[in-house]
Short mmCIF file of C-alpha atoms in Angstrom, two decimals:
data_model
loop_
_atom_site.label_atom_id
_atom_site.label_comp_id
_atom_site.label_asym_id
_atom_site.label_seq_id
_atom_site.Cartn_x
_atom_site.Cartn_y
_atom_site.Cartn_z
CA UNK M 1 81.90 125.46 270.89
CA UNK M 2 85.64 126.46 271.30
CA UNK M 3 84.44 129.78 270.80
CA UNK M 4 81.66 129.41 273.22
CA UNK M 5 84.30 128.32 275.62
CA UNK M 6 86.62 131.48 275.30
CA UNK M 7 83.65 133.41 275.57
CA UNK M 8 82.98 132.33 278.46
CA UNK M 9 86.54 132.06 280.08
CA UNK M 10 87.12 135.62 279.57
CA UNK M 11 83.90 136.93 281.00
CA UNK M 12 84.88 135.11 284.12
CA UNK M 13 88.10 136.74 283.99
CA UNK M 14 86.57 139.83 283.58
CA UNK M 15 83.95 139.21 286.17
CA UNK M 16 87.02 138.58 288.40
CA UNK M 17 88.66 142.10 287.49
CA UNK M 18 85.80 143.98 288.47
CA UNK M 19 85.44 142.51 292.22
CA UNK M 20 88.92 143.04 292.76
CA UNK M 21 90.14 146.50 294.46
CA UNK M 22 91.65 148.91 292.95
CA UNK M 23 95.77 148.83 293.42
CA UNK M 24 98.63 146.44 292.71
CA UNK M 25 97.41 143.64 294.27
CA UNK M 26 94.11 144.40 292.44
CA UNK M 27 96.23 144.75 288.99
CA UNK M 28 98.08 141.63 289.29
CA UNK M 29 95.40 139.74 290.60
CA UNK M 30 93.33 140.89 287.65
CA UNK M 31 96.15 140.17 285.00
CA UNK M 32 96.58 136.41 286.43
CA UNK M 33 92.83 136.08 285.82
CA UNK M 34 93.14 137.31 282.06
CA UNK M 35 96.20 135.38 281.29
CA UNK M 36 94.81 132.20 282.54
CA UNK M 37 91.32 132.50 281.03
CA UNK M 38 93.33 133.63 277.05
CA UNK M 39 95.94 130.66 277.82
CA UNK M 40 93.55 128.04 278.81
CA UNK M 41 91.49 128.85 275.93
CA UNK M 42 94.31 128.18 273.51
CA UNK M 43 94.50 124.96 275.40
CA UNK M 44 91.38 124.32 274.66
CA UNK M 45 91.29 124.98 271.13
CA UNK M 46 94.20 122.74 270.91
CA UNK M 47 92.99 119.94 272.92
CA UNK M 48 89.46 119.82 271.10
CA UNK M 49 91.52 119.84 267.33
CA UNK M 50 93.58 117.09 268.82
CA UNK M 51 96.34 119.31 267.35
CA UNK M 52 99.22 119.45 269.52
CA UNK M 53 100.02 115.79 269.71
CA UNK M 54 99.30 114.87 266.11
CA UNK M 55 95.73 113.55 266.31
CA UNK M 56 92.89 113.00 268.43
CA UNK M 57 94.41 112.05 271.38
CA UNK M 58 93.89 114.78 274.19
CA UNK M 59 97.00 116.73 275.62
CA UNK M 60 97.79 116.47 279.59
CA UNK M 61 98.78 118.65 282.01
CA UNK M 62 101.75 116.38 282.65
CA UNK M 63 103.82 115.93 279.30
CA UNK M 64 104.84 119.22 278.62
CA UNK M 65 102.05 120.22 275.89
CA UNK M 66 101.22 123.09 277.96
CA UNK M 67 104.39 124.74 278.80
CA UNK M 68 103.46 127.96 276.47
CA UNK M 69 100.62 128.57 278.63
CA UNK M 70 102.61 128.68 282.05
CA UNK M 71 104.87 131.15 280.33
CA UNK M 72 102.17 133.12 279.45
CA UNK M 73 100.65 133.26 282.71
CA UNK M 74 103.91 133.96 284.16
CA UNK M 75 104.61 136.87 281.19
CA UNK M 76 101.15 138.56 281.56
CA UNK M 77 101.91 138.65 285.54
CA UNK M 78 105.03 140.71 285.20
CA UNK M 79 103.71 142.67 282.74
CA UNK M 80 100.82 143.54 284.98
CA UNK M 81 103.31 144.19 287.91
CA UNK M 82 105.33 146.97 285.66
CA UNK M 83 102.05 148.47 284.21
CA UNK M 84 100.12 148.94 287.55
CA UNK M 85 101.98 152.34 288.69
CA UNK M 86 101.76 153.47 285.09
CA UNK M 87 99.27 155.89 283.75
CA UNK M 88 97.51 153.67 281.43
CA UNK M 89 93.85 153.04 282.09
CA UNK M 90 93.35 149.34 283.11
CA UNK M 91 91.37 148.66 280.61
CA UNK M 92 93.80 149.33 278.41
CA UNK M 93 96.34 147.42 280.17
CA UNK M 94 94.02 144.31 280.41
CA UNK M 95 93.73 144.48 276.38
CA UNK M 96 97.37 144.61 276.07
CA UNK M 97 98.57 142.04 278.31
CA UNK M 98 95.48 139.63 276.86
CA UNK M 99 96.84 140.30 273.43
CA UNK M 100 100.39 139.66 274.29
CA UNK M 101 99.56 136.86 276.17
CA UNK M 102 97.22 135.35 273.10
CA UNK M 103 100.06 136.37 270.56
CA UNK M 104 102.56 134.59 272.34
CA UNK M 105 100.59 131.60 273.45
CA UNK M 106 99.58 131.15 269.74
CA UNK M 107 103.53 131.52 268.34
CA UNK M 108 104.55 129.22 271.07
CA UNK M 109 101.99 126.62 269.97
CA UNK M 110 102.59 127.31 266.27
CA UNK M 111 106.42 126.69 266.97
CA UNK M 112 105.89 123.21 268.61
CA UNK M 113 103.59 122.00 266.09
CA UNK M 114 105.88 123.06 263.60
CA UNK M 115 108.80 121.12 265.13
CA UNK M 116 106.24 117.99 265.69
CA UNK M 117 105.67 118.23 261.79
CA UNK M 118 109.36 118.04 260.97
CA UNK M 119 110.17 115.59 263.68
CA UNK M 120 107.45 112.99 262.02
CA UNK M 121 108.50 114.21 258.61
CA UNK M 122 112.38 112.90 259.13
CA UNK M 123 111.50 109.81 260.71
CA UNK M 124 109.21 108.41 257.87
CA UNK M 125 111.67 109.61 255.23
CA UNK M 126 114.20 107.52 256.96
CA UNK M 127 111.91 104.42 257.04
CA UNK M 128 110.55 104.69 253.73
CA UNK M 129 114.36 104.91 252.55
CA UNK M 130 115.09 101.56 254.35
CA UNK M 131 112.23 99.83 252.67
CA UNK M 132 112.77 101.06 249.62
CA UNK M 133 116.46 100.03 249.49
CA UNK M 134 115.76 96.77 250.53
CA UNK M 135 112.51 96.35 248.11
CA UNK M 136 114.62 97.71 245.06
CA UNK M 137 117.63 95.27 245.39
CA UNK M 138 115.51 92.26 246.26
CA UNK M 139 113.66 92.77 242.86
CA UNK M 140 116.61 94.78 241.09
CA UNK M 141 115.83 94.74 237.04
CA UNK M 142 119.36 92.51 236.82
CA UNK M 143 118.15 89.98 239.34
CA UNK M 144 114.53 89.74 237.51
CA UNK M 145 116.46 89.17 233.95
CA UNK M 146 118.49 86.54 235.67
CA UNK M 147 115.55 84.68 237.82
CA UNK M 148 113.90 84.79 234.11
CA UNK M 149 116.62 83.19 232.10
CA UNK M 150 117.20 80.55 234.88
CA UNK M 151 117.84 76.62 233.96
CA UNK M 152 114.87 74.39 234.36
CA UNK M 153 114.28 73.12 237.55
CA UNK M 154 116.85 76.36 239.50
CA UNK M 155 114.92 77.83 242.46
CA UNK M 156 115.94 81.05 243.73
CA UNK M 157 116.28 81.14 247.53
CA UNK M 158 113.82 83.96 248.73
CA UNK M 159 113.61 84.59 252.66
CA UNK M 160 109.86 85.51 253.35
CA UNK M 161 110.20 89.35 254.28
CA UNK M 162 106.97 90.33 256.63
CA UNK M 163 106.43 94.01 255.98
CA UNK M 164 107.27 96.01 258.96
CA UNK M 165 106.55 99.52 259.39
CA UNK M 166 107.03 100.84 263.04
CA UNK M 167 107.59 104.54 262.19
CA UNK M 168 104.26 104.29 259.98
CA UNK M 169 102.21 102.86 261.96
CA UNK M 170 103.37 104.38 265.40
CA UNK M 171 102.39 108.02 263.85
CA UNK M 172 99.07 107.31 262.25
CA UNK M 173 97.63 110.37 264.44
CA UNK M 174 100.33 112.79 263.53
CA UNK M 175 99.81 112.04 259.47
CA UNK M 176 97.30 114.80 259.80
CA UNK M 177 100.14 117.20 260.62
CA UNK M 178 101.51 116.74 256.71
CA UNK M 179 99.94 118.63 253.67
CA UNK M 180 97.55 116.56 252.46
CA UNK M 181 99.77 115.92 248.79
CA UNK M 182 102.19 114.36 251.38
CA UNK M 183 100.27 112.24 253.41
CA UNK M 184 98.82 110.93 249.78
CA UNK M 185 102.21 110.03 248.43
CA UNK M 186 103.46 108.61 251.86
CA UNK M 187 100.59 106.35 252.51
CA UNK M 188 100.37 105.42 248.63
CA UNK M 189 104.40 104.35 249.09
CA UNK M 190 103.33 101.78 251.89
CA UNK M 191 100.71 100.36 249.82
CA UNK M 192 102.78 99.86 246.97
CA UNK M 193 106.01 98.59 249.26
CA UNK M 194 103.88 96.04 250.74
CA UNK M 195 102.27 94.51 247.55
CA UNK M 196 106.33 94.36 246.09
CA UNK M 197 106.90 92.78 249.63
CA UNK M 198 104.68 89.76 248.73
CA UNK M 199 105.45 89.61 245.28
CA UNK M 200 108.94 89.07 246.51
CA UNK M 201 107.85 86.81 248.97
CA UNK M 202 105.71 84.80 246.21
CA UNK M 203 109.17 83.78 244.60
CA UNK M 204 110.35 81.62 246.96
CA UNK M 205 106.69 79.73 246.90
CA UNK M 206 106.35 75.95 245.78
CA UNK M 207 103.35 77.06 243.89
CA UNK M 208 105.54 79.64 241.93
CA UNK M 209 107.75 77.13 240.74
CA UNK M 210 105.41 74.24 239.90
CA UNK M 211 103.94 77.12 237.01
CA UNK M 212 105.23 77.00 233.32
CA UNK M 213 108.12 79.23 232.69
CA UNK M 214 106.27 80.90 230.82
CA UNK M 215 103.95 81.95 233.71
CA UNK M 216 106.75 82.69 235.79
CA UNK M 217 108.56 84.84 233.35
CA UNK M 218 104.98 86.67 233.02
CA UNK M 219 105.13 87.71 236.55
CA UNK M 220 109.17 88.65 236.63
CA UNK M 221 107.90 90.59 233.65
CA UNK M 222 104.92 92.19 235.86
CA UNK M 223 106.99 93.01 238.55
CA UNK M 224 109.87 94.94 236.70
CA UNK M 225 106.88 97.13 234.81
CA UNK M 226 105.67 97.83 239.07
CA UNK M 227 109.06 98.85 239.72
CA UNK M 228 109.97 100.93 237.03
CA UNK M 229 106.70 102.26 236.29
CA UNK M 230 104.81 102.51 240.13
CA UNK M 231 107.13 101.63 242.52
CA UNK M 232 110.15 104.03 242.18
CA UNK M 233 108.46 107.31 240.89
CA UNK M 234 105.84 106.78 244.22
CA UNK M 235 109.33 106.40 246.52
CA UNK M 236 110.19 109.89 244.72
CA UNK M 237 107.31 111.52 245.34
CA UNK M 238 107.04 110.75 248.98
CA UNK M 239 110.44 111.64 249.72
CA UNK M 240 110.55 114.57 248.19
CA UNK M 241 107.30 115.94 249.70
CA UNK M 242 108.35 114.98 253.35
CA UNK M 243 112.01 116.73 253.02
CA UNK M 244 109.84 119.90 251.48
CA UNK M 245 108.14 119.87 254.64
CA UNK M 246 111.76 119.67 256.71
CA UNK M 247 112.77 122.42 254.20
CA UNK M 248 115.82 120.50 252.95
CA UNK M 249 116.73 118.96 249.67
CA UNK M 250 115.05 115.22 248.69
CA UNK M 251 118.69 113.59 248.96
CA UNK M 252 117.19 110.29 246.56
CA UNK M 253 119.26 107.38 246.65
CA UNK M 254 121.41 106.57 243.63
CA UNK M 255 118.53 103.95 242.48
CA UNK M 256 115.98 106.58 242.46
CA UNK M 257 117.91 109.06 240.51
CA UNK M 258 116.52 107.74 236.75
CA UNK M 259 112.88 107.83 237.91
CA UNK M 260 113.44 111.23 239.78
CA UNK M 261 115.17 112.51 236.25
CA UNK M 262 112.35 111.03 234.32
CA UNK M 263 109.55 113.07 235.99
CA UNK M 264 111.30 116.54 235.76
#
């Protein structure tokens, strides 16, 4: 469908050029027509793919997403003015300017896409670090060991923590900008983090403290195993993948170092 749209725009531009009189004014007008066709065609492709904004939401003409289009049109107009008095045939001039415009528009589009990808990766990495730190220190091995050895009748004071992931929830459409493996690691982290948060909340329930001591200790042991064998490695993979997108070191928190070292 995109190719059909691009073909129609190109045909209209060439038809407009053929109808124009020769000379400087005609060349400038033709350049604008060709540049508009190429640049708007690029915008149509991006709009259909939904990539410029990281998902299915289409671009708008008032949000700065089409700045490269206007820049490409202005560049094409300038080039045609410069080429109007040259000995280059009009057909070759059209191809030259059209090619330069298309390449410039595509490069600008890719730059904006890369900037958006890196911004999403940085924001997700920051949120994952904060949540991982809270979850780990709420269910640290030392704490679980102390709870397992608690005296009879002791009830730990656990404040319920509702899962809150504003960056992750607010950038669902932008996840598609990341490599598939990184998306999988990020989604997996949030699933495991929510599960661990629910486990922490269970420690403050009266129903949990009404269980036999052995049953309580089984839950403590299960949480400890998940922390070491699932949560920490999952967090490492998510952070390492996101920082690879950014192009910098993972810079893992100290409590993740053992898990990261064990995987290398």
